Coordinates of C-alpha atoms and ligand atoms in Angstrom, one line a residue:
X573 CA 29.7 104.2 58.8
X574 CA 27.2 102.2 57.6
X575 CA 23.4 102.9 58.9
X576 CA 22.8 99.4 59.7
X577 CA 24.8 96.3 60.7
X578 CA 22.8 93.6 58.7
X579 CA 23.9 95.8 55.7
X580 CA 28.1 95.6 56.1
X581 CA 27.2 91.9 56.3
X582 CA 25.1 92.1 52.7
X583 CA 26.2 89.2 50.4
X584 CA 28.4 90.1 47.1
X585 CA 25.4 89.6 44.6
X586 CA 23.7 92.7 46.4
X587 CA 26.5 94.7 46.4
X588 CA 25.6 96.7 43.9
X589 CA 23.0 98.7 45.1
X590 CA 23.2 102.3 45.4
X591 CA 23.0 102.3 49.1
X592 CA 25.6 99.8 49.9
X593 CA 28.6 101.3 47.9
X594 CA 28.3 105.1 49.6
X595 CA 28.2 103.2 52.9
X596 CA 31.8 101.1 52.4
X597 CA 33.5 104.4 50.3
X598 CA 32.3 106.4 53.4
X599 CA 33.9 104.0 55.5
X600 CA 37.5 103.8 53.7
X601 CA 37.6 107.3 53.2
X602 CA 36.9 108.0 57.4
X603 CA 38.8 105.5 58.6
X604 CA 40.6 103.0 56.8
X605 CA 43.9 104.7 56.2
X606 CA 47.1 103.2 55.4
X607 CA 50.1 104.8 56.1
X608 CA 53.1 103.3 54.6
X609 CA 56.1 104.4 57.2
X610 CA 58.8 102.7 55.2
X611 CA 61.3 103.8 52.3
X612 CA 63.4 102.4 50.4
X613 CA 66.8 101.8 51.5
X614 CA 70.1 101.7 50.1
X615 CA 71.8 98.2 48.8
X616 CA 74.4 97.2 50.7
X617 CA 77.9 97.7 48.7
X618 CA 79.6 94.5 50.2
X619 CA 76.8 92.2 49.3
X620 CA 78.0 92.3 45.6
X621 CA 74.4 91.7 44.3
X622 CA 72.9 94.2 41.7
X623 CA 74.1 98.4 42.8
X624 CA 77.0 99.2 40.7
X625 CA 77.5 102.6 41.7
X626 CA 80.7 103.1 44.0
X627 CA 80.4 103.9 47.4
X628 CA 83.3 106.5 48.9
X629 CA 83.9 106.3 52.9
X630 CA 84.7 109.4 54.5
X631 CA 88.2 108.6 56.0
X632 CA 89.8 112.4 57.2
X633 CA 85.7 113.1 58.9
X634 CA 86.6 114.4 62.3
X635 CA 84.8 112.6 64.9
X636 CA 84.3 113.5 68.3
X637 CA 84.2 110.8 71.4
X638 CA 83.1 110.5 74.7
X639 CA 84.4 108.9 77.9
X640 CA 80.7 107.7 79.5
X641 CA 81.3 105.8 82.8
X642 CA 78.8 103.4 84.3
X643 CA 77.0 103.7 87.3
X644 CA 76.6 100.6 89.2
X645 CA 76.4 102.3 92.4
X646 CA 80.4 102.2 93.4
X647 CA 81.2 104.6 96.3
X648 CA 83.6 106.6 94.3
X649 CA 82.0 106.9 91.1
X650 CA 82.6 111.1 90.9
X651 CA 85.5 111.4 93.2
X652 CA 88.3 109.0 94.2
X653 CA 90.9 109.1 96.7
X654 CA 94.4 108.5 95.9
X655 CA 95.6 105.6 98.9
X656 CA 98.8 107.2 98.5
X657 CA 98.6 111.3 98.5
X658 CA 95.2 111.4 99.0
X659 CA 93.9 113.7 97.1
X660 CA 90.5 113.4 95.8
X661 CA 89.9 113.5 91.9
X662 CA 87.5 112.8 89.1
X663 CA 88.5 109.5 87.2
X664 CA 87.9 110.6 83.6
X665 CA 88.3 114.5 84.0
X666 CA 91.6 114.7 81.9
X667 CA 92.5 118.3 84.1
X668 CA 91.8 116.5 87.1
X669 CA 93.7 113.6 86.8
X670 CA 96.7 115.5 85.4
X671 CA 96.7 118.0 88.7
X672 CA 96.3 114.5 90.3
X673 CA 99.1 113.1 88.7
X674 CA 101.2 116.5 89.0
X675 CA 100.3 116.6 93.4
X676 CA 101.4 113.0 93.4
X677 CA 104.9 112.8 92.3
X678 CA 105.4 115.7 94.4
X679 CA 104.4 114.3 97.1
X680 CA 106.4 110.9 96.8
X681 CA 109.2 112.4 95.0
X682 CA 109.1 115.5 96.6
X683 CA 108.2 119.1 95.5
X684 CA 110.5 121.0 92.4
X685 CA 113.1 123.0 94.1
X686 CA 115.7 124.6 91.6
X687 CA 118.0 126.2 94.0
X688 CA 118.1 130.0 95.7
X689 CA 120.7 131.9 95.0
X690 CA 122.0 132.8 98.4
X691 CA 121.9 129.3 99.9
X692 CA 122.9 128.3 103.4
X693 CA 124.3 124.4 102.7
X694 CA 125.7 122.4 105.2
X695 CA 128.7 120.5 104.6
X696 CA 128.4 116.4 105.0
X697 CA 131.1 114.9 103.7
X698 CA 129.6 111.5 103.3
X699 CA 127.1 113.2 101.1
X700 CA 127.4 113.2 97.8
X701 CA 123.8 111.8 96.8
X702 CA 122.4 115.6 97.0
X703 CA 122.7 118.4 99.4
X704 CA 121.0 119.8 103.4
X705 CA 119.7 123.2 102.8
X706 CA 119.1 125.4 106.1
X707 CA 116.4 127.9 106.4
X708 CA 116.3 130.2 109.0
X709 CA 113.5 132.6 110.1
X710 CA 115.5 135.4 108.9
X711 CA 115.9 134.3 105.3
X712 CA 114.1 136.1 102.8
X713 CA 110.0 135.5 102.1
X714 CA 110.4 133.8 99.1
X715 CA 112.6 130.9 100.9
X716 CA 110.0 130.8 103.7
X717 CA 107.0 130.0 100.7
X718 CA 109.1 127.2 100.0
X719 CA 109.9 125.7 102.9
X720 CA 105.8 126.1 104.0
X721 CA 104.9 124.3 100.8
X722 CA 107.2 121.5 102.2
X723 CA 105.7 121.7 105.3
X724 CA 102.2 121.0 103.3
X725 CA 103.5 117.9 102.4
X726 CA 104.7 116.9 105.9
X727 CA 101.5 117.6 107.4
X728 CA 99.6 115.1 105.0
X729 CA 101.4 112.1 106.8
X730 CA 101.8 113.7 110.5
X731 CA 98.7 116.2 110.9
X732 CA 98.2 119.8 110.5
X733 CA 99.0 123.2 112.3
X734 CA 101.9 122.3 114.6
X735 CA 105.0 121.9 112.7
X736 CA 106.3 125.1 112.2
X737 CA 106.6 128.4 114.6
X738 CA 109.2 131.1 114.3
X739 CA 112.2 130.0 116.3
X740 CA 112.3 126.6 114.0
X741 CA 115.7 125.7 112.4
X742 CA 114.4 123.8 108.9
X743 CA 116.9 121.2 106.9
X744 CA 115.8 120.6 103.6
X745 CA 117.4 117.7 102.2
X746 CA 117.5 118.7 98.2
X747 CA 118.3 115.6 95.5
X748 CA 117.7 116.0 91.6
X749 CA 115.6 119.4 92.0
X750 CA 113.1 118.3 94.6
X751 CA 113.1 118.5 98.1
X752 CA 113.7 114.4 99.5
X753 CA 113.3 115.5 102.7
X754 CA 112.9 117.9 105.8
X755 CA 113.7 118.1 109.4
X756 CA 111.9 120.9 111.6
X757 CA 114.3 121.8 115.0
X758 CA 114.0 124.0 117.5
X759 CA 115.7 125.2 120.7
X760 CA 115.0 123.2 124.0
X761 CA 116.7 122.7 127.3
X762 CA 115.1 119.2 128.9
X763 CA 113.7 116.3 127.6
X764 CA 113.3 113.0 129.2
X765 CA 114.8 109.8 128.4
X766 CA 112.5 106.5 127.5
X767 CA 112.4 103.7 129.7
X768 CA 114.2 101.5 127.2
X769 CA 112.8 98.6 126.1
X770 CA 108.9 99.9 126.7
X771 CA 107.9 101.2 123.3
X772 CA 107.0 97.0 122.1
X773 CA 105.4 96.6 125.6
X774 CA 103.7 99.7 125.7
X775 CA 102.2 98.9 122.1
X776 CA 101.1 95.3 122.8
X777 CA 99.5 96.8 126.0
X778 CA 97.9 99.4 124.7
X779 CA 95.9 97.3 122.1
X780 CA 94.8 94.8 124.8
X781 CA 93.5 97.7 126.4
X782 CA 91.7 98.6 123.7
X783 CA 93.2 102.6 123.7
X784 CA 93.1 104.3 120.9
X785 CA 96.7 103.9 119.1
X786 CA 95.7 106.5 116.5
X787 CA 97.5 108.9 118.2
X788 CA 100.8 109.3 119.5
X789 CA 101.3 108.8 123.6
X790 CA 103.8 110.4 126.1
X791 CA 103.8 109.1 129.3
X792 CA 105.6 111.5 132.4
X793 CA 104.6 109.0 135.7
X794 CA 100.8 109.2 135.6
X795 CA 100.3 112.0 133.2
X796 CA 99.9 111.2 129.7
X797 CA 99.9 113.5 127.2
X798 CA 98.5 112.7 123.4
X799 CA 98.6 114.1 120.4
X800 CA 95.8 113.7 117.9
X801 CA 96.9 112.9 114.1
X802 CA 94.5 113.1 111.6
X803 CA 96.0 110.4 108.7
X804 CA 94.6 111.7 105.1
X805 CA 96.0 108.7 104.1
X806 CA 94.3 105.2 104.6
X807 CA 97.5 103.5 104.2
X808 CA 96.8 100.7 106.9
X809 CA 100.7 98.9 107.0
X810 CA 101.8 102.3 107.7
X811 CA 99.4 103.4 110.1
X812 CA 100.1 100.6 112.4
X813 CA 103.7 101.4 111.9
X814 CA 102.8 104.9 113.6
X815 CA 101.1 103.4 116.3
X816 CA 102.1 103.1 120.0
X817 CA 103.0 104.5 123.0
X818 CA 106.6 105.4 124.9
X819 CA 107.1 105.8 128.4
X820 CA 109.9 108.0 129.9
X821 CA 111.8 108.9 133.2
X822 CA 110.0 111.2 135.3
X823 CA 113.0 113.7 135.8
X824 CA 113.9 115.9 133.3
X825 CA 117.7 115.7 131.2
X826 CA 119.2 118.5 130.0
X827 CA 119.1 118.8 125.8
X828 CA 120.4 120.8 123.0
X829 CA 118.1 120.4 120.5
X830 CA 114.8 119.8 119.8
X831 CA 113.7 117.3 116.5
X832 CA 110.7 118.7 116.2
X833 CA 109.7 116.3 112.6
X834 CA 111.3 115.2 110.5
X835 CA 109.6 113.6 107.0
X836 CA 111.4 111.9 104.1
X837 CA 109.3 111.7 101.0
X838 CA 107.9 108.1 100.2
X839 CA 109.9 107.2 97.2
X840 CA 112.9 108.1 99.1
X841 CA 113.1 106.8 102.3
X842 CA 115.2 103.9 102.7
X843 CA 118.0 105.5 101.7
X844 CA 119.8 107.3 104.4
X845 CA 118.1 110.6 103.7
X846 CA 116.9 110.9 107.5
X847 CA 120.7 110.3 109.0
X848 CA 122.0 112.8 107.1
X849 CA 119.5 115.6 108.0
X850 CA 120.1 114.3 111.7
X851 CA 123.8 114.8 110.9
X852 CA 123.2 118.2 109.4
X853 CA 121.3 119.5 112.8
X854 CA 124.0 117.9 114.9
X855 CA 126.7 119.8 113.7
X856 CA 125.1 123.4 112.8
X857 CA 122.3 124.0 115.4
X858 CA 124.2 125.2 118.0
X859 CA 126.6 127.6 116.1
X860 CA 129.9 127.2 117.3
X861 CA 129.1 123.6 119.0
X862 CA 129.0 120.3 117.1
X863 CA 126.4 118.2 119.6
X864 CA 126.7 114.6 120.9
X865 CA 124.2 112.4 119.1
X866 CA 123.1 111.7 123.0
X867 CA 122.2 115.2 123.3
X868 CA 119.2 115.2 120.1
X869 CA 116.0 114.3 121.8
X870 CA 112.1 113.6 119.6
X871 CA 109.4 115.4 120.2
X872 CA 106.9 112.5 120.4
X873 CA 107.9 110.4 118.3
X874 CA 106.0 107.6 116.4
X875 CA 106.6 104.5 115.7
X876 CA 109.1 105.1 112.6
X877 CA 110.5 107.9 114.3
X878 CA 111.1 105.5 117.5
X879 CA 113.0 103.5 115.3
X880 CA 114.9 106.2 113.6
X881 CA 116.4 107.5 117.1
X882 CA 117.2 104.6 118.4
X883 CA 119.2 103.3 115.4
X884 CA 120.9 106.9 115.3
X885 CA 121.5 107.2 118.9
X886 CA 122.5 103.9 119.1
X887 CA 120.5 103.4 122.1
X888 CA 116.5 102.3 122.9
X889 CA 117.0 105.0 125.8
X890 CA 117.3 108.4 123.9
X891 CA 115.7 111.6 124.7
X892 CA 112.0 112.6 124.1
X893 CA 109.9 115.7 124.6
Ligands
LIG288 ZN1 98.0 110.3 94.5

């Protein structure tokens, strides 16, 4: 540094002297550095200029990518929720997405089933688009896994924890190796027959009432009983197809059996599946006894289950429980 700052501003002529020369040397050498941060680069092949020298590409390098999603906040950026089986699963994970993938056409299409060797089938013989399977509570454990894993499925579209118990009759309806279908019955001896003609009235009233119509509604007089069902799936054209309410005569009517659920897998319904599990109870529940279609009642039945017994009955005034 120099001593004084008259002499950094010396004029050329005097720049000679002794004095003046160790100052500015002292000051390069301290702190006037250059560092040069640049080196030379390559010349670019395509531009044809003056780099002769041939350039090889690395065409068999294995590379390794990566899926990166963005994050602008959406409400299922780690986990979605299939709309149709509801199962929640990371977009992206390839092992999620294929259990996804694997849960969902077993749901719609219903689960692999490839047969048990001693198998108690019904004989339909307008059937000849697949075969009804009856489990009994007596058949071996393995059937029994089966049927529950079935019963998984059910219990994503009508709720949880009621379906089965141990004097259940169970129908599977079996078509190309998966189970289409499945109808739960059981032994009762009174049901009571709906007031025909209130299930649309019932609905529309119950929504100007604001009630809940989440659950399903039976009505005995001025006791209502309902059944909470907790939908996995936001589907909200179906929901409001399982909506309403039914009202029934107060004095009991003596029945046969009980449909306690019955479930058709959604890529299959629509195709007569239902009828021929109904058709499969009728004629083996009672052993011995082929039962009037009159003499099936529903246990609560929703909307699509309404409609179901009254096209099979043949009548808006069949029997519920
Ligand atoms: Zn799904």
């Amino acid at each position: 540094m120099q001593s004084k700052i008259s002499a950094f501003f010396t004029s050329t002529q005097d720049s000679s002297s002794p004095n003046n020369d160790h100052d500015l040397s002292t000051w390069e050498n301290q702190q006037h550095h250059i560092i040069n941060t640049y080196t030379r680069r390559r010349v670019n092949p395509r531009s044809g200029t003056s780099d002769p020298q041939p350039v090889t590409l690395a065409k068999n390098k294995k590379r390794s990518y990566a899926q990166f999603h963005l994050d602008f906040g959406q409400s299922d950026f780690l986990l979605r929720s299939c709309s149709t089986c509801g199962i929640k699963f990371t977009p992206g994970d390839p092992q999620d997405e294929k259990s996804h993938n694997e849960f969902h056409k077993s749901y719609t299409q219903g689960i692999l089933f490839r047969g048990w060797t001693k198998e108690n089938v019904i004989p339909l013989p307008s059937l000849d688009t697949g075969r009804v399977v009856l489990f009994l509570e007596t058949d071996r454990s393995s059937h029994r896994k089966k049927v529950e894993e079935v019963v998984r499925m059910m219990e994503i579209e009508i709720g949880s924890g009621w379906i089965l118990h141990e004097r259940c009759k169970v129908y599977l309806f079996v078509s190309l190796n998966r189970v289409a279908g499945c109808l739960v019955a059981e032994p009762i001896e009174k049901a009571f027959r709906v007031v025909s003609g209130s299930v649309a009235g019932s609905v529309h009233s119950a929504k100007k009432r604001g009630v809940t119509t989440r659950s399903t509604t039976l009505q005995f007089g001025n006791v209502i009983f309902q059944r909470e069902v907790h939908r996995k799936v936001a589907n909200v054209s179906d929901s409001e197809k399982m909506e309403g309410a039914i009202f029934c005569a107060s004095e009991p009517t003596a029945a046969a059996g009980g449909i306690r659920a019955i479930w058709v897998t959604p890529s299959n319904r629509r195709k007569g599946i239902a009828t021929q599990l109904l058709e499969a109870m009728r004629k083996s529940f009672c052993p011995g006894l082929e039962l009037e279609r009159s003499q099936l009642a529903f246990s609560q039945p929703t909307s699509a289950g309404k409609a179901l017994a009254a096209s099979y009955t043949g009548t808006g005034s069949f029997l519920a429980y």
